[in-house]
Tab-separated table of C-alpha atoms in Angstrom:
chain	number	residue	atom	x	y	z
A	1	MET	CA	39.543	-10.876	23.178
A	2	ILE	CA	36.047	-11.510	24.568
A	3	HIS	CA	35.452	-7.825	25.322
A	4	ARG	CA	35.527	-7.220	21.572
A	5	LEU	CA	32.501	-9.470	21.034
A	6	PRO	CA	29.730	-7.829	23.086
A	7	THR	CA	27.088	-10.504	22.439
A	8	LEU	CA	29.527	-13.149	23.549
A	9	GLN	CA	30.439	-11.133	26.613
A	10	GLY	CA	26.755	-10.871	27.484
A	11	VAL	CA	26.151	-14.599	27.429
A	12	VAL	CA	29.450	-15.328	29.214
A	13	LYS	CA	28.375	-12.997	32.031
A	14	GLN	CA	25.102	-14.878	32.310
A	15	LEU	CA	26.814	-18.263	32.366
A	16	GLN	CA	29.320	-17.065	34.971
A	17	GLN	CA	26.447	-16.723	37.428
A	18	VAL	CA	25.525	-20.390	37.093
A	19	PRO	CA	27.044	-22.367	39.963
A	20	PHE	CA	29.279	-25.383	39.264
A	21	LEU	CA	30.486	-24.094	35.938
A	22	ALA	CA	34.224	-23.777	36.373
A	23	SER	CA	35.679	-21.082	34.136
A	24	LYS	CA	37.185	-23.721	31.862
A	25	ASN	CA	33.936	-25.625	31.431
A	26	LEU	CA	32.110	-22.366	30.846
A	27	TYR	CA	33.441	-22.001	27.312
A	28	ARG	CA	32.609	-25.592	26.500
A	29	VAL	CA	29.061	-25.069	27.704
A	30	LEU	CA	28.935	-21.889	25.650
A	31	SER	CA	30.106	-23.799	22.571
A	32	HIS	CA	27.390	-26.345	23.261
A	33	PHE	CA	24.740	-23.623	23.222
A	34	LEU	CA	26.175	-21.877	20.161
A	35	GLU	CA	26.115	-25.151	18.241
A	36	MET	CA	22.550	-25.986	19.297
A	37	ASP	CA	19.570	-25.535	16.955
A	38	PRO	CA	17.718	-22.273	17.661
A	39	ALA	CA	14.584	-24.364	18.319
A	40	LYS	CA	16.413	-26.274	21.041
A	41	ILE	CA	17.565	-23.029	22.645
A	42	ASP	CA	13.926	-21.922	22.661
A	43	ALA	CA	12.891	-25.207	24.296
A	44	PHE	CA	15.629	-24.804	26.910
A	45	CYS	CA	14.544	-21.257	27.753
A	46	ALA	CA	10.865	-22.225	27.761
A	47	ALA	CA	11.572	-25.038	30.242
A	48	LEU	CA	13.477	-22.656	32.531
A	49	LYS	CA	10.745	-20.033	32.464
A	50	SER	CA	8.017	-22.602	32.944
A	51	ALA	CA	9.876	-24.045	35.937
A	52	LYS	CA	10.205	-20.589	37.445
A	53	LEU	CA	6.502	-19.943	36.866
A	54	ASN	CA	5.018	-23.288	37.863
A	55	LEU	CA	7.238	-24.511	40.676
A	56	ILE	CA	6.634	-22.902	44.033
A	57	PRO	CA	7.712	-23.939	47.519
A	58	CYS	CA	4.990	-25.587	49.612
A	59	SER	CA	3.836	-23.038	52.186
A	60	ARG	CA	4.191	-25.585	54.988
A	61	CYS	CA	7.281	-27.672	54.276
A	62	PHE	CA	8.972	-25.526	51.565
A	63	VAL	CA	9.486	-28.459	49.175
A	64	TRP	CA	9.024	-27.493	45.502
A	65	GLN	CA	5.511	-28.251	44.297
A	66	GLU	CA	3.630	-27.655	41.039
A	67	ARG	CA	1.472	-24.525	41.255
A	68	GLY	CA	-2.161	-25.525	41.831
A	69	GLN	CA	-1.330	-29.053	42.938
A	70	ALA	CA	-1.056	-30.470	46.427
A	71	CYS	CA	2.409	-30.839	47.952
A	72	LEU	CA	3.900	-34.288	47.272
A	73	PHE	CA	4.418	-34.802	51.003
A	74	CYS	CA	2.014	-32.588	52.970
A	75	GLY	CA	-0.794	-33.578	50.600
A	76	ASP	CA	-0.083	-37.314	50.723
A	77	THR	CA	-2.259	-39.075	53.279
A	78	LYS	CA	-0.021	-42.157	53.174
A	79	ARG	CA	2.950	-40.309	54.707
A	80	ASP	CA	3.591	-40.552	58.436
A	81	THR	CA	2.651	-37.127	59.814
A	82	SER	CA	4.184	-37.819	63.230
A	83	ILE	CA	7.751	-37.325	62.006
A	84	ILE	CA	9.459	-34.411	60.212
A	85	CYS	CA	12.868	-34.673	58.592
A	86	VAL	CA	14.652	-31.294	58.487
A	87	VAL	CA	16.959	-30.807	55.483
A	88	GLU	CA	18.998	-27.863	54.234
A	89	SER	CA	17.708	-27.987	50.697
A	90	TRP	CA	15.880	-29.953	48.102
A	91	GLN	CA	18.996	-31.884	47.036
A	92	GLU	CA	19.346	-33.540	50.457
A	93	LEU	CA	15.647	-34.399	50.356
A	94	LEU	CA	16.182	-36.184	47.042
A	95	ALA	CA	19.043	-38.183	48.549
A	96	ILE	CA	16.787	-39.294	51.394
A	97	GLU	CA	13.854	-40.094	49.067
A	98	ARG	CA	16.167	-42.286	46.988
A	99	THR	CA	16.544	-44.630	49.963
A	100	GLU	CA	12.775	-45.305	49.830
A	101	GLY	CA	13.158	-45.923	53.544
A	102	TYR	CA	11.552	-42.760	54.901
A	103	LYS	CA	7.825	-42.216	54.864
A	104	GLY	CA	7.478	-39.132	57.068
A	105	LEU	CA	7.228	-35.446	56.181
A	106	TYR	CA	10.013	-32.965	55.392
A	107	HIS	CA	10.961	-29.426	56.223
A	108	VAL	CA	13.333	-27.552	53.903
A	109	LEU	CA	15.333	-24.916	55.790
A	110	GLY	CA	16.611	-23.126	52.707
A	111	GLY	CA	20.265	-23.208	53.776
A	112	THR	CA	22.304	-23.071	56.950
A	113	ILE	CA	23.145	-20.367	59.438
A	114	CYS	CA	26.320	-18.793	58.103
A	115	PRO	CA	27.241	-15.396	59.592
A	116	LEU	CA	30.153	-15.003	57.155
A	117	ASP	CA	27.676	-15.070	54.261
A	118	GLY	CA	25.246	-12.894	56.208
A	119	ILE	CA	22.727	-15.723	56.634
A	120	GLY	CA	21.082	-15.664	60.056
A	121	PRO	CA	18.333	-17.873	61.551
A	122	GLU	CA	15.685	-15.406	60.361
A	123	ASP	CA	16.713	-16.064	56.724
A	124	LEU	CA	15.822	-19.743	57.106
A	125	THR	CA	12.453	-21.376	57.740
A	126	ILE	CA	13.288	-22.215	61.365
A	127	ASN	CA	10.335	-20.323	62.885
A	128	GLN	CA	7.998	-22.051	60.462
A	129	LEU	CA	9.484	-25.379	61.566
A	130	VAL	CA	8.886	-24.590	65.235
A	131	SER	CA	5.268	-23.665	64.538
A	132	ARG	CA	4.745	-27.018	62.768
A	133	ILE	CA	5.667	-28.998	65.873
A	134	VAL	CA	2.183	-29.558	67.237
A	135	HIS	CA	0.101	-32.747	67.471
A	136	PRO	CA	0.594	-35.290	65.798
A	137	VAL	CA	4.328	-34.512	65.364
A	138	LYS	CA	6.383	-36.661	67.745
A	139	GLU	CA	9.860	-36.685	66.239
A	140	ILE	CA	12.180	-34.326	64.371
A	141	ILE	CA	15.133	-35.759	62.425
A	142	LEU	CA	17.906	-33.236	61.852
A	143	ALA	CA	19.457	-34.311	58.532
A	144	MET	CA	21.930	-31.476	57.988
A	145	ASN	CA	25.115	-31.821	55.984
A	146	GLN	CA	28.126	-32.766	58.109
A	147	THR	CA	29.699	-29.319	57.796
A	148	PRO	CA	30.433	-26.747	60.516
A	149	GLU	CA	27.473	-24.683	59.265
A	150	GLY	CA	25.193	-27.715	59.212
A	151	GLU	CA	26.180	-28.698	62.749
A	152	ALA	CA	25.765	-25.127	64.018
A	153	THR	CA	22.299	-24.947	62.462
A	154	SER	CA	21.367	-28.252	64.095
A	155	ALA	CA	22.559	-26.935	67.459
A	156	TYR	CA	20.531	-23.744	67.010
A	157	ILE	CA	17.378	-25.699	66.171
A	158	VAL	CA	17.867	-28.038	69.144
A	159	GLN	CA	18.060	-25.013	71.424
A	160	LYS	CA	14.906	-23.537	69.890
A	161	LEU	CA	13.052	-26.799	70.588
A	162	LEU	CA	14.229	-27.193	74.204
A	163	LYS	CA	10.875	-26.263	75.691
A	164	ILE	CA	8.837	-28.298	73.238
A	165	ASP	CA	8.041	-31.915	74.033
A	166	VAL	CA	9.356	-33.593	70.886
A	167	LYS	CA	11.940	-36.268	70.240
A	168	ILE	CA	14.950	-34.893	68.346
A	169	SER	CA	17.231	-37.261	66.463
A	170	CYS	CA	20.053	-36.914	63.978
A	171	LEU	CA	21.558	-39.166	61.288
A	172	ALA	CA	23.891	-41.958	62.408
A	173	LYS	CA	27.568	-41.179	61.882
A	174	GLY	CA	29.928	-43.995	60.945
A	175	VAL	CA	31.740	-45.784	58.151
A	176	PRO	CA	29.950	-45.588	54.780
A	177	VAL	CA	28.631	-48.886	53.407
A	178	GLY	CA	31.122	-50.475	51.021
A	179	SER	CA	34.101	-48.432	52.247
A	180	SER	CA	37.595	-49.672	53.075
A	181	LEU	CA	38.420	-48.905	56.700
A	182	GLU	CA	41.963	-48.045	55.563
A	183	PHE	CA	40.745	-44.843	53.911
A	184	ILE	CA	38.279	-43.658	56.551
A	185	ASP	CA	39.242	-40.360	58.184
A	186	ARG	CA	40.147	-40.313	61.870
A	187	LEU	CA	37.019	-38.547	63.128
A	188	THR	CA	34.616	-40.835	61.277
A	189	MET	CA	36.476	-43.898	62.581
A	190	PHE	CA	36.350	-42.510	66.116
A	191	LYS	CA	32.618	-41.913	65.761
A	192	ALA	CA	32.072	-45.404	64.294
A	193	LEU	CA	33.893	-46.980	67.240
A	194	ALA	CA	32.154	-44.860	69.875
A	195	ASP	CA	28.707	-45.518	68.387
A	196	ARG	CA	29.280	-49.262	67.832
A	197	ARG	CA	26.176	-51.417	67.744
A	198	PRO	CA	25.410	-55.023	68.751
A	199	PHE	CA	26.058	-57.312	65.754
B	1	MET	CA	9.674	-38.414	42.939
B	2	ILE	CA	10.673	-36.144	40.027
B	3	HIS	CA	8.297	-37.881	37.613
B	4	ARG	CA	5.443	-36.576	39.722
B	5	LEU	CA	6.416	-32.950	39.017
B	6	PRO	CA	6.170	-32.639	35.211
B	7	THR	CA	7.452	-29.044	35.005
B	8	LEU	CA	10.471	-30.016	37.034
B	9	GLN	CA	11.030	-33.056	34.888
B	10	GLY	CA	10.969	-30.838	31.796
B	11	VAL	CA	13.660	-28.491	33.031
B	12	VAL	CA	15.756	-31.379	34.377
B	13	LYS	CA	15.689	-32.974	30.921
B	14	GLN	CA	16.905	-29.694	29.411
B	15	LEU	CA	19.688	-29.319	31.958
B	16	GLN	CA	20.776	-32.928	31.449
B	17	GLN	CA	21.768	-32.021	27.900
B	18	VAL	CA	24.195	-29.342	29.080
B	19	PRO	CA	27.729	-30.748	29.121
B	20	PHE	CA	29.816	-30.646	32.321
B	21	LEU	CA	26.845	-30.754	34.631
B	22	ALA	CA	27.321	-33.894	36.688
B	23	SER	CA	24.017	-35.323	37.857
B	24	LYS	CA	24.684	-34.144	41.423
B	25	ASN	CA	25.448	-30.581	40.384
B	26	LEU	CA	22.407	-30.571	38.143
B	27	TYR	CA	20.002	-30.222	41.056
B	28	ARG	CA	22.074	-27.449	42.566
B	29	VAL	CA	22.022	-25.578	39.265
B	30	LEU	CA	18.284	-26.165	39.100
B	31	SER	CA	17.880	-24.747	42.606
B	32	HIS	CA	19.902	-21.735	41.493
B	33	PHE	CA	17.514	-21.101	38.611
B	34	LEU	CA	14.387	-21.706	40.711
B	35	GLU	CA	15.598	-19.187	43.272
B	36	MET	CA	16.478	-16.574	40.643
B	37	ASP	CA	14.256	-13.530	39.984
B	38	PRO	CA	12.026	-14.104	36.931
B	39	ALA	CA	13.642	-11.001	35.393
B	40	LYS	CA	17.061	-12.604	35.712
B	41	ILE	CA	15.804	-15.782	34.044
B	42	ASP	CA	14.532	-13.615	31.205
B	43	ALA	CA	17.936	-11.920	30.934
B	44	PHE	CA	19.672	-15.299	30.903
B	45	CYS	CA	17.427	-16.621	28.132
B	46	ALA	CA	17.698	-13.388	26.160
B	47	ALA	CA	21.504	-13.574	26.294
B	48	LEU	CA	21.451	-17.188	25.071
B	49	LYS	CA	19.105	-16.418	22.204
B	50	SER	CA	21.023	-13.290	21.244
B	51	ALA	CA	24.280	-15.257	21.223
B	52	LYS	CA	22.725	-17.876	18.974
B	53	LEU	CA	21.419	-15.154	16.647
B	54	ASN	CA	24.386	-12.802	16.554
B	55	LEU	CA	27.428	-15.039	16.793
B	56	ILE	CA	28.391	-16.799	13.596
B	57	PRO	CA	31.588	-18.577	12.593
B	58	CYS	CA	33.884	-16.572	10.294
B	59	SER	CA	33.563	-18.080	6.815
B	60	ARG	CA	37.360	-18.270	6.473
B	61	CYS	CA	38.795	-19.248	9.846
B	62	PHE	CA	35.597	-20.428	11.621
B	63	VAL	CA	36.246	-18.350	14.757
B	64	TRP	CA	33.043	-16.936	16.298
B	65	GLN	CA	32.380	-13.386	15.116
B	66	GLU	CA	29.567	-10.887	15.642
B	67	ARG	CA	27.145	-10.933	12.716
B	68	GLY	CA	27.836	-7.945	10.450
B	69	GLN	CA	31.274	-7.250	11.898
B	70	ALA	CA	34.670	-8.217	10.537
B	71	CYS	CA	36.368	-11.311	12.003
B	72	LEU	CA	38.648	-10.423	14.956
B	73	PHE	CA	41.561	-12.153	13.221
B	74	CYS	CA	40.950	-12.264	9.461
B	75	GLY	CA	39.757	-8.641	9.546
B	76	ASP	CA	42.685	-7.356	11.626
B	77	THR	CA	45.449	-5.908	9.426
B	78	LYS	CA	47.921	-6.032	12.349
B	79	ARG	CA	47.898	-9.837	12.481
B	80	ASP	CA	50.625	-11.794	10.723
B	81	THR	CA	48.902	-13.378	7.707
B	82	SER	CA	51.867	-15.660	6.917
B	83	ILE	CA	51.109	-18.060	9.752
B	84	ILE	CA	47.983	-20.041	10.639
B	85	CYS	CA	47.490	-21.801	13.957
B	86	VAL	CA	45.118	-24.780	13.645
B	87	VAL	CA	43.037	-25.502	16.750
B	88	GLU	CA	40.263	-27.968	17.510
B	89	SER	CA	37.872	-25.428	18.914
B	90	TRP	CA	37.379	-21.969	20.217
B	91	GLN	CA	38.466	-22.903	23.758
B	92	GLU	CA	41.991	-23.786	22.630
B	93	LEU	CA	42.142	-20.526	20.686
B	94	LEU	CA	41.310	-18.630	23.886
B	95	ALA	CA	44.122	-20.436	25.713
B	96	ILE	CA	46.581	-19.384	23.002
B	97	GLU	CA	45.294	-15.800	22.900
B	98	ARG	CA	45.793	-15.527	26.669
B	99	THR	CA	49.547	-15.914	26.150
B	100	GLU	CA	49.524	-12.673	24.106
B	101	GLY	CA	52.481	-14.254	22.331
B	102	TYR	CA	50.852	-15.201	19.031
B	103	LYS	CA	50.002	-12.636	16.382
B	104	GLY	CA	49.142	-14.854	13.408
B	105	LEU	CA	45.793	-16.126	12.149
B	106	TYR	CA	43.770	-19.126	13.311
B	107	HIS	CA	41.811	-21.975	11.805
B	108	VAL	CA	39.161	-23.716	13.917
B	109	LEU	CA	38.690	-27.343	12.860
B	110	GLY	CA	35.472	-27.882	14.773
B	111	GLY	CA	36.664	-31.058	16.490
B	112	THR	CA	38.908	-34.013	15.792
B	113	ILE	CA	38.654	-37.056	13.580
B	114	CYS	CA	36.973	-39.678	15.736
B	115	PRO	CA	35.566	-42.699	13.868
B	116	LEU	CA	33.987	-44.066	17.062
B	117	ASP	CA	31.833	-40.931	17.290
B	118	GLY	CA	31.237	-41.003	13.531
B	119	ILE	CA	33.309	-37.865	12.920
B	120	GLY	CA	35.362	-38.093	9.737
B	121	PRO	CA	37.659	-35.531	8.046
B	122	GLU	CA	34.730	-34.270	5.952
B	123	ASP	CA	32.930	-33.186	9.149
B	124	LEU	CA	35.806	-30.843	10.025
B	125	THR	CA	37.053	-27.752	8.189
B	126	ILE	CA	40.158	-29.508	6.886
B	127	ASN	CA	39.430	-28.874	3.194
B	128	GLN	CA	38.825	-25.196	3.943
B	129	LEU	CA	42.194	-25.141	5.732
B	130	VAL	CA	43.973	-26.641	2.727
B	131	SER	CA	42.409	-24.073	0.406
B	132	ARG	CA	43.642	-21.267	2.679
B	133	ILE	CA	47.278	-22.282	2.273
B	134	VAL	CA	48.198	-19.936	-0.556
B	135	HIS	CA	50.462	-16.871	-0.617
B	136	PRO	CA	51.290	-15.277	1.872
B	137	VAL	CA	50.853	-18.312	4.205
B	138	LYS	CA	54.279	-19.801	5.041
B	139	GLU	CA	53.696	-21.764	8.235
B	140	ILE	CA	50.978	-23.908	9.810
B	141	ILE	CA	51.093	-24.580	13.549
B	142	LEU	CA	49.173	-27.696	14.545
B	143	ALA	CA	47.936	-26.915	18.076
B	144	MET	CA	45.747	-29.965	18.733
B	145	ASN	CA	45.051	-31.348	22.170
B	146	GLN	CA	47.495	-34.064	23.218
B	147	THR	CA	44.926	-36.818	22.865
B	148	PRO	CA	44.922	-39.831	20.526
B	149	GLU	CA	42.222	-38.102	18.436
B	150	GLY	CA	44.178	-34.835	18.356
B	151	GLU	CA	47.361	-36.596	17.283
B	152	ALA	CA	45.511	-38.592	14.624
B	153	THR	CA	43.943	-35.409	13.257
B	154	SER	CA	47.378	-33.743	13.137
B	155	ALA	CA	48.770	-36.731	11.242
B	156	TYR	CA	45.889	-36.595	8.769
B	157	ILE	CA	46.413	-32.878	8.129
B	158	VAL	CA	50.175	-33.341	7.678
B	159	GLN	CA	49.468	-35.966	5.031
B	160	LYS	CA	46.989	-33.683	3.284
B	161	LEU	CA	49.640	-30.945	3.127
B	162	LEU	CA	52.473	-33.184	1.853
B	163	LYS	CA	52.360	-31.754	-1.657
B	164	ILE	CA	51.996	-28.140	-0.528
B	165	ASP	CA	55.128	-26.069	0.095
B	166	VAL	CA	54.437	-24.903	3.628
B	167	LYS	CA	56.283	-25.252	6.914
B	168	ILE	CA	54.357	-27.404	9.407
B	169	SER	CA	55.121	-27.144	13.112
B	170	CYS	CA	53.537	-28.363	16.321
B	171	LEU	CA	53.584	-27.264	19.960
B	172	ALA	CA	56.635	-28.115	22.077
B	173	LYS	CA	56.078	-31.035	24.446
B	174	GLY	CA	57.762	-31.010	27.857
B	175	VAL	CA	57.387	-30.268	31.553
B	176	PRO	CA	54.810	-27.569	32.342
B	177	VAL	CA	56.197	-24.351	33.841
B	178	GLY	CA	55.975	-24.413	37.645
B	179	SER	CA	55.597	-28.178	37.870
B	180	SER	CA	57.391	-30.575	40.236
B	181	LEU	CA	59.358	-33.145	38.230
B	182	GLU	CA	58.315	-35.742	40.809
B	183	PHE	CA	54.731	-35.706	39.547
B	184	ILE	CA	55.380	-35.574	35.804
B	185	ASP	CA	54.161	-38.623	33.918
B	186	ARG	CA	56.670	-40.928	32.250
B	187	LEU	CA	55.909	-39.991	28.643
B	188	THR	CA	56.113	-36.247	29.256
B	189	MET	CA	59.408	-36.684	31.095
B	190	PHE	CA	60.763	-38.793	28.244
B	191	LYS	CA	59.708	-36.124	25.741
B	192	ALA	CA	61.221	-33.353	27.885
B	193	LEU	CA	64.539	-35.205	28.031
B	194	ALA	CA	64.572	-36.101	24.345
B	195	ASP	CA	63.709	-32.536	23.288
B	196	ARG	CA	66.117	-30.867	25.741
B	197	ARG	CA	67.335	-27.406	24.768
B	198	PRO	CA	70.583	-25.450	25.370
B	199	PHE	CA	70.267	-23.533	28.653
C-alpha cells in the first residue's frame, strides 16, 4: 500500500538508508517523526546539517573535530604524544575514552580491510598512520575489534611497521570483568588461560 | 568528551529522541550521517519535512493519507464498508494489509489506554469509532496487540459498544504458523488447545 502514498514512500526510502533501523522499527520511527511538531522536525534537520557542516575529521588523527577549533587530542598539550592508539572508528575511541585510563593520542582508520566489501588498505588512513610514526612516538596500540577483518587489518599494519623502530601492542584478550566463567566461549577461555598473569 | 564538541552534542541530543536507537547504535547512526554527502543530508531532511507537511490522518479512519487525496481505504469503493478493523497504530495496519486477506475498512486508535503514561480513552479515537458504527457497518474486529494495555483497550471498547447492535470479533489466538511447539509459551499453548478447530 505504501507505493500509493508517494510522500510516504519518499521518507521511507530515506529512513531505509539509516543503519540499525530494522524494517519493523522503521515504521515506528516514521510514526515518531509524523507525530512530531514541525518545529521539532526543523530542529532535527538543522542539527544534522550543522553537524555535517561543522564537524570535520582532524587532518592528523581523523577524529571528528569542530571546524576552526583545535583537535581534542592532537591539540591538547596534556596528552602523551609518545603513544598512538589505532581504532577502526570513532565509536571505539569513545569506548576507550570512557575508561579515562588512556592519555595518549589516537588514529582513526576509518574501517577495516575487507576485500568482500571492496575496502582495501588504500581506503583507510594506514599510510597517514605510518607517516605519523616519527619522534616522539614510541608505541602503537592496535585496538581493533575482535573480528576477522579487525585482526587482518592489525596484521597488515604490523607488517607495514616492520622496518620502523616502534613498539607495537594490542589489547589484552581474556575473560570480561564481571562475567561467569560458565558462559565464556572456548577461544576466550583458552586465551585467558594462556595469557594468565601473576595474582 | 562529547560535551567539548557542541555541534556534535546538538545532533546527539536530536538523535536521542528517535525511538529504537539504542545508545550504542546512536553513534553508528551519527557516523553514517557525518559520512553522508551534504546533498544526501538535504534529501533526507527534505523527505522528512515533506512527509510532515503532506501526510495527514484521514478525518474518518485516522490512517495516514496524502494531503488533497482521498483516503486509501475510506475513498476506495472496492473495500467492504460493512466491517471495520480497529488497530492501535499504522504499523499494525501494515501487518494486516500484508496478508492481502482483509478488504474492509480500518480505524486507527492512536495508541492504547495506559493510565501510567497518562493516556486515557479521550486521548484515543474511541468516540470517533463509536460514531462510525452506523449502517452499513455490521462487524468490528478488535486487532489490538496482545499486551495488557491492548487487552484493556479492547475491553473498554467492547463496553462502549454494548448498546450498539454490531458484531464484535477479535483475532484468533494460537500457535504461530511455522513454529515449533516446543518453544511456544504456556499461555499460547493453552489458548491453542482451548480454541482447537476441526481439522
